XYZ file of C-alpha atoms in Angstrom:
364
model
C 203.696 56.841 -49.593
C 204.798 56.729 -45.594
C 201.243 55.538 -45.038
C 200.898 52.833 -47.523
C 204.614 51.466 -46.509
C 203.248 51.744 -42.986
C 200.195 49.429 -43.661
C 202.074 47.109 -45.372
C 204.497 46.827 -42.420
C 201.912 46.388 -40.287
C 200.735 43.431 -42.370
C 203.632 41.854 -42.931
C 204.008 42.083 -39.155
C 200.649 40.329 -38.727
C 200.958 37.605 -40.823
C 204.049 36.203 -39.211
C 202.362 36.599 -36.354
C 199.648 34.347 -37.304
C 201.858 32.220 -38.998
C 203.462 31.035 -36.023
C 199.932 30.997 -34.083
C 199.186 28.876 -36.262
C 202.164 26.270 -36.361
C 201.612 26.111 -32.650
C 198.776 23.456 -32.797
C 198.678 22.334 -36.210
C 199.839 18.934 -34.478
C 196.495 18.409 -32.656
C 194.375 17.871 -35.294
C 192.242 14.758 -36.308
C 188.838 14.653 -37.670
C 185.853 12.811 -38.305
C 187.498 9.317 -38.538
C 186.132 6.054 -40.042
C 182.834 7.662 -41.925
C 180.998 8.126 -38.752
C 180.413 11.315 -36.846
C 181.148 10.402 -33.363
C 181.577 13.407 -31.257
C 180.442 16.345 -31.478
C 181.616 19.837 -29.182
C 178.984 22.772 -28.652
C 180.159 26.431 -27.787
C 177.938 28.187 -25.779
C 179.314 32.141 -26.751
C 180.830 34.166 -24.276
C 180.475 33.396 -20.369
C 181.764 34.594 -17.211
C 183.283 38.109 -17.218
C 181.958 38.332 -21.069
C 178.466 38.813 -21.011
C 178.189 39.293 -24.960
C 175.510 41.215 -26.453
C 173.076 42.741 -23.767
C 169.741 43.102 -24.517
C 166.754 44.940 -22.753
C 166.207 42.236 -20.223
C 168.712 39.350 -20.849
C 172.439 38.457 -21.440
C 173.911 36.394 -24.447
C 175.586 34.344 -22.345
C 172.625 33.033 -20.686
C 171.118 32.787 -23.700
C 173.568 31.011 -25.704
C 173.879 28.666 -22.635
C 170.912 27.512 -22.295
C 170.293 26.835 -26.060
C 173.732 24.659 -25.855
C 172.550 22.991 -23.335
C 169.190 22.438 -24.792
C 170.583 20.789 -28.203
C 173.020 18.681 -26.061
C 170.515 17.362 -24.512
C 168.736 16.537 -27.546
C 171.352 14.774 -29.714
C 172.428 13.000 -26.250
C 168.305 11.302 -26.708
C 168.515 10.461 -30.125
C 172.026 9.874 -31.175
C 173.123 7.811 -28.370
C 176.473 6.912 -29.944
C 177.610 10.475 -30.289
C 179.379 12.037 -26.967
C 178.485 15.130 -26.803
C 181.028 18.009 -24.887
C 180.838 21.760 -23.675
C 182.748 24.256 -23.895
C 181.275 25.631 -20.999
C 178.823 23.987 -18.454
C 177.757 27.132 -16.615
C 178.813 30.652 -16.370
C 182.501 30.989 -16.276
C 185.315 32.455 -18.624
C 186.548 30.378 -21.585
C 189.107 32.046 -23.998
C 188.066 31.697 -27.410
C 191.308 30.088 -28.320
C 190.371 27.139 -25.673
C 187.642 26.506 -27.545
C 189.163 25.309 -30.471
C 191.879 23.496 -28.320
C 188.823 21.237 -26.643
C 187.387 20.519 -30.291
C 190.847 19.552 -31.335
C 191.818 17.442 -28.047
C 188.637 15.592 -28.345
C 189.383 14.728 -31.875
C 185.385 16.176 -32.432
C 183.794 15.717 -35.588
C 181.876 18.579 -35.628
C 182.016 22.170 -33.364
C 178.734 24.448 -33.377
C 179.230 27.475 -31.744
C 176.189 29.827 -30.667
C 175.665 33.017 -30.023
C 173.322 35.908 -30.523
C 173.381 38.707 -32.941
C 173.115 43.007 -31.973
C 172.927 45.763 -33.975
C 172.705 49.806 -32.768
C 169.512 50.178 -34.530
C 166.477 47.794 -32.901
C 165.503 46.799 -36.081
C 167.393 43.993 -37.842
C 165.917 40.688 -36.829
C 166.587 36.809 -38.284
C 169.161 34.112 -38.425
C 172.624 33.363 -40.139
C 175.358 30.960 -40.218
C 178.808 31.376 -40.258
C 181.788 29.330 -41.488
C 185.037 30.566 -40.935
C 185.702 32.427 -44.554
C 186.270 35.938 -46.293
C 183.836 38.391 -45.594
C 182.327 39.638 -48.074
C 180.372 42.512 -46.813
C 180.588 45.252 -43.967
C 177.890 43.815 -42.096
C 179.893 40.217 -42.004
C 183.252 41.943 -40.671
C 180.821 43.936 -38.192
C 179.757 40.560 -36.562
C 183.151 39.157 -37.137
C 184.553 42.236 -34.914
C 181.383 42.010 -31.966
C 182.049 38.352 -31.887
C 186.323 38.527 -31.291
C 185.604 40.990 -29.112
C 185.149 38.843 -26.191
C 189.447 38.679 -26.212
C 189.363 42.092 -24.377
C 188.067 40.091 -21.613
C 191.064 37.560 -21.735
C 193.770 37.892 -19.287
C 196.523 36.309 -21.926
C 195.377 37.670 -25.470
C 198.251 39.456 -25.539
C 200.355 36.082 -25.473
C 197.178 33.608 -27.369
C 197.185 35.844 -30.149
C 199.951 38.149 -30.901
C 198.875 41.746 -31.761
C 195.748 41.140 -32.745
C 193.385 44.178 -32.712
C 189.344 42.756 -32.853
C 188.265 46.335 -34.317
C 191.313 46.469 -37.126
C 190.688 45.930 -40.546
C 194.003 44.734 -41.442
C 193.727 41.886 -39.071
C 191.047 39.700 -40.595
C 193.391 40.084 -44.008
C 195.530 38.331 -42.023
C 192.819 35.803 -40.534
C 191.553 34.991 -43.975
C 195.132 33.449 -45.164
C 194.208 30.645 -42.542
C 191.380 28.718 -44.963
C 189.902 25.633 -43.389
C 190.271 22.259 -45.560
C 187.017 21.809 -44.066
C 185.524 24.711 -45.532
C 183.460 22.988 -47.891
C 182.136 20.631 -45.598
C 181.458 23.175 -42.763
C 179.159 25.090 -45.870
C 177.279 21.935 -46.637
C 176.601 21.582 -42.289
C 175.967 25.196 -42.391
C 173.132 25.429 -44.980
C 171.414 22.322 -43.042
C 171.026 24.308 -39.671
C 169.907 27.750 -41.823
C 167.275 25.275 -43.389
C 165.900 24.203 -39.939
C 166.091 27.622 -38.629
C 163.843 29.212 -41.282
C 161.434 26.564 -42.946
C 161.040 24.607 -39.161
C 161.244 27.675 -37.044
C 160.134 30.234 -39.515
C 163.060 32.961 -38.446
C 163.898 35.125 -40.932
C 166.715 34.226 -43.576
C 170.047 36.105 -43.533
C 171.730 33.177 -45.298
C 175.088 31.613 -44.973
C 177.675 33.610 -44.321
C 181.515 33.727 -44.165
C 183.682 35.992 -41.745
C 187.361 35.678 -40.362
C 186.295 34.236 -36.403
C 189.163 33.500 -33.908
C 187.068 30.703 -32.406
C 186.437 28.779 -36.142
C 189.767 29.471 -37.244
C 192.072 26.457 -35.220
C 189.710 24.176 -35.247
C 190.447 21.063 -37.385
C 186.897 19.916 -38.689
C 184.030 21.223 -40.162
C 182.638 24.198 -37.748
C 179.651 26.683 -37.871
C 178.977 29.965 -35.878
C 175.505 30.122 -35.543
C 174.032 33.689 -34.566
C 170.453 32.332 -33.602
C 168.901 35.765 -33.534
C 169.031 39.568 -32.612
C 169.160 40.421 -28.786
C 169.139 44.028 -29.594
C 165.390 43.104 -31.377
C 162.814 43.437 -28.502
C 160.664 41.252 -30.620
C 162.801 38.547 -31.042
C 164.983 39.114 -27.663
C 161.522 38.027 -26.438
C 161.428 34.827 -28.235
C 165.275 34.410 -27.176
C 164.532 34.314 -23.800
C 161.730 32.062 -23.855
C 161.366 28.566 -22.636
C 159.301 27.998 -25.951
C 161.816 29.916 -28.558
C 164.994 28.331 -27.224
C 163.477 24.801 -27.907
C 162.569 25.068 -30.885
C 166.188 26.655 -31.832
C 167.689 23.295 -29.960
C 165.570 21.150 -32.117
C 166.607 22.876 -35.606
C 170.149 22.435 -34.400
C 169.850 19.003 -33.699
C 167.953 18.309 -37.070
C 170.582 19.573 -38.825
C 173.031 17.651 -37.080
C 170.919 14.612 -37.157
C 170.306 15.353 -40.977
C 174.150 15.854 -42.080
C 175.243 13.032 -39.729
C 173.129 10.629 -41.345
C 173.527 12.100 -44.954
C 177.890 11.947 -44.089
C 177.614 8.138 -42.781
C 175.708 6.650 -45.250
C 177.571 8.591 -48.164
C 180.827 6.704 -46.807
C 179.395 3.617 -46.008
C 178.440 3.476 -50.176
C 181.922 3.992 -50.720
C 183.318 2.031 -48.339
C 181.113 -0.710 -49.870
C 181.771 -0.069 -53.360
C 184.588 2.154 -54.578
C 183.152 2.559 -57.731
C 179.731 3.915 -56.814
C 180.105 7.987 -55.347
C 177.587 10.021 -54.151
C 179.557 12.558 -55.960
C 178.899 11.066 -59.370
C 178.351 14.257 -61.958
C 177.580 13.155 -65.828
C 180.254 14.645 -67.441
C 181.983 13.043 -70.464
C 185.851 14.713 -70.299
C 187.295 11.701 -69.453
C 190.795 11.832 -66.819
C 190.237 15.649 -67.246
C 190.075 18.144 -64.527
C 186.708 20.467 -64.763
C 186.143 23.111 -62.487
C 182.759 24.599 -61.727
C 181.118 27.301 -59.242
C 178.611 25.858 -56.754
C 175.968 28.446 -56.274
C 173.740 26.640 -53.800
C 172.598 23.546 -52.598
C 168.739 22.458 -51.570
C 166.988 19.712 -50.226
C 164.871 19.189 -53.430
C 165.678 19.341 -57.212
C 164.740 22.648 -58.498
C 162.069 22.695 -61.352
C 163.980 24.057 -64.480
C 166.895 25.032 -63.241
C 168.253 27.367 -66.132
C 165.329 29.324 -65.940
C 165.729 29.386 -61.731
C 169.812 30.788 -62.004
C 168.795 33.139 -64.992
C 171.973 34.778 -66.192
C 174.454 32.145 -64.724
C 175.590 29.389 -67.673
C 176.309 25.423 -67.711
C 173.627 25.007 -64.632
C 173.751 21.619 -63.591
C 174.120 19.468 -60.047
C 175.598 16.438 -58.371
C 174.185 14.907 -55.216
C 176.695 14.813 -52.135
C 175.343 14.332 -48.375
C 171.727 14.090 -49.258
C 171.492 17.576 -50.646
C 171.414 18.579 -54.358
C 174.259 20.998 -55.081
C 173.888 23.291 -58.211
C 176.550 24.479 -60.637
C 177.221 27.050 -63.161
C 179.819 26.932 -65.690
C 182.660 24.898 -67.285
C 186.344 25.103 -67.326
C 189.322 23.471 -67.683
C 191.532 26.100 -65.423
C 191.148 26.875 -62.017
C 191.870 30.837 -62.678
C 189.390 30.934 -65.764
C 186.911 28.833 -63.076
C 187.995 31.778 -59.980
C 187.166 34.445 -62.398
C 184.297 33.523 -62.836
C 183.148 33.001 -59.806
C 183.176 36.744 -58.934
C 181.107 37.247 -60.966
C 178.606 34.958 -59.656
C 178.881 36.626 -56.362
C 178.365 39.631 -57.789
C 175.046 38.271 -58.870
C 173.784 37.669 -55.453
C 175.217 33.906 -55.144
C 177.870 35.145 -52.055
C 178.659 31.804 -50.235
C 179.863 30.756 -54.331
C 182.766 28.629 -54.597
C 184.995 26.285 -57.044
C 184.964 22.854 -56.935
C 186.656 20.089 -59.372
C 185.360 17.369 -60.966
C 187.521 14.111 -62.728
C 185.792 11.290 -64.207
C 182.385 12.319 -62.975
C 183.500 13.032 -59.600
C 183.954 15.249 -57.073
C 187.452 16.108 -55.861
């Protein structure tokens, strides 16, 4: 009983101390204004006294660097009207809670942050992206935890963020009650750059993800972690480090950006033009009622007979938003009857699942 009243101290404790983290900036925040996606800030992970992951011949911060750098450069060429910042320029120090601050000062549309994954074993190997989100696995709260680590290296974490332990459980509990509005959209940017990654690049697929990141959480627009690849992997530390492997990880980036900026503008240009035509149209015939369904996934093409694709889930259908096809399953009328169900889809290997609401054909 001492224990469990313990914990819950030590909760309660945490969550007021997050609380007023979080009241601290919630002032500074605008994002993507006027349709158009017109800057855009990229996090090279780690730096200066934090040299991230190390692998058998290279750092993550030089790695994560020089990718930055590399899809800068790239959406600098061919999206001239985007201004691209850094986080970082070269190899210094940058708290992760400065991060978020230069996303939210420059009023950024979008924040990509990159890094590179490790394990203990030599083994794992591929690519996944992160939105800031429950996790819903060990393996997500392990990153989570090797990725907040770098506020041991901070001189002021003790003052930036409260008590916060990278390696406790109980603190991402805490980090989770801090849900971006922006979730949905940072998904949607999210499954573009895992797209790129593995049918462009051909790295293997460990999906979209969702973990409780101190660098994600303040920042007020959509925002990915991207780990780009396994440094503890000789194999692919190899292709980390080369000139060859970290260009064609800029160019998937920069596709994706290029691919959701275009998808975003055009989708609010339409409705801009004509307030009664939506990208988010969905045929659905409960007029001025609220429906709720669970996305399970969204794809560049239409998927060939889709109730025989998501066997087991019911109600399948889709509505086009941003270019992409996004596919449902299930109908109801309550938001706890549609959250119930929605376990359950996880449970059936759908993990990134989430509710969203329709009225009068469209999306909320």
């Amino acid at each position: 009983m001492f224990k469990l009243r313990a914990n819950n101290e030590k909760l309660f404790i945490l969550f007021f101390l997050f609380l007023a983290l979080n009241m601290s900036i919630v002032n500074d925040v605008q994002a993507q204004k006027e349709g158009k996606i017109k800057t855009v800030v990229i996090d090279a992970g780690h730096g200066g006294k934090d040299p991230g992951a190390i692998g058998m011949k290279s750092k993550e911060k030089d790695i994560t660097l020089s990718v930055a750098k590399k899809t800068g450069d790239y959406i600098k060429q061919n999206c001239p009207d985007v201004n691209v910042i850094y986080t970082r320029n070269g190899d210094v120090s940058v708290s992760l809670l400065r991060r978020a601050q230069i996303a939210n000062e420059k009023n950024a549309d979008l924040f990509i942050s990159i890094h590179c994954n490790a394990n203990a074993s030599t083994q794992p190997c591929g690519v996944e992206t992160f939105v800031m989100g429950e996790h819903r696995n060990a393996a997500n709260l392990e990153v989570a935890k090797l990725e907040n680590a770098s506020i041991l290296y901070e001189d002021n974490a003790d003052e930036d963020y409260g008590s916060f332990n990278p390696n406790s459980p109980e603190a991402y509990i805490m980090l989770n009650f801090f849900q971006s509005e922006y979730k949905n959209a940072s998904l949607e940017f999210a499954e573009h750059i895992q797209n790129q990654l593995v049918k462009r690049v051909g790295r293997k697929d460990r999906g979209v993800q969702q973990a409780g990141f101190l660098v994600l959480y303040k920042t007020a627009m959509p925002s990915v972690l991207i780990e780009i690849g396994f440094i503890s992997n000789p194999n692919e530390e190899k292709f980390l480090r080369s000139e060859e492997g970290q260009t064609y990880i800029a160019s998937a980036i920069f596709r994706a950006f290029r691919d959701y900026k275009v998808a975003y503008e055009k989708e609010n240009a339409s409705s801009d033009a004509n307030t009664d035509t939506d990208t988010d149209k969905l045929i659905d015939s409960d007029k001025d009622k609220v429906i709720y369904k669970v996305q399970i996934e969204s794809r560049s093409r239409k998927v060939d007979a889709p109730s025989q694709h998501y066997k087991g889930l019911k109600n399948i259908d889709y509505y086009e938003h941003n270019g992409q096809y996004k596919y449902t399953a299930g109908k109801f009328y309550s938001k706890s009857e549609a959250d119930e169900y929605c376990k359950k889809v996880k449970t059936s290997g759908y993990s990134s699942a989430f509710v969203v609401s329709f009225k009068n054909g469209k999306r909320l």
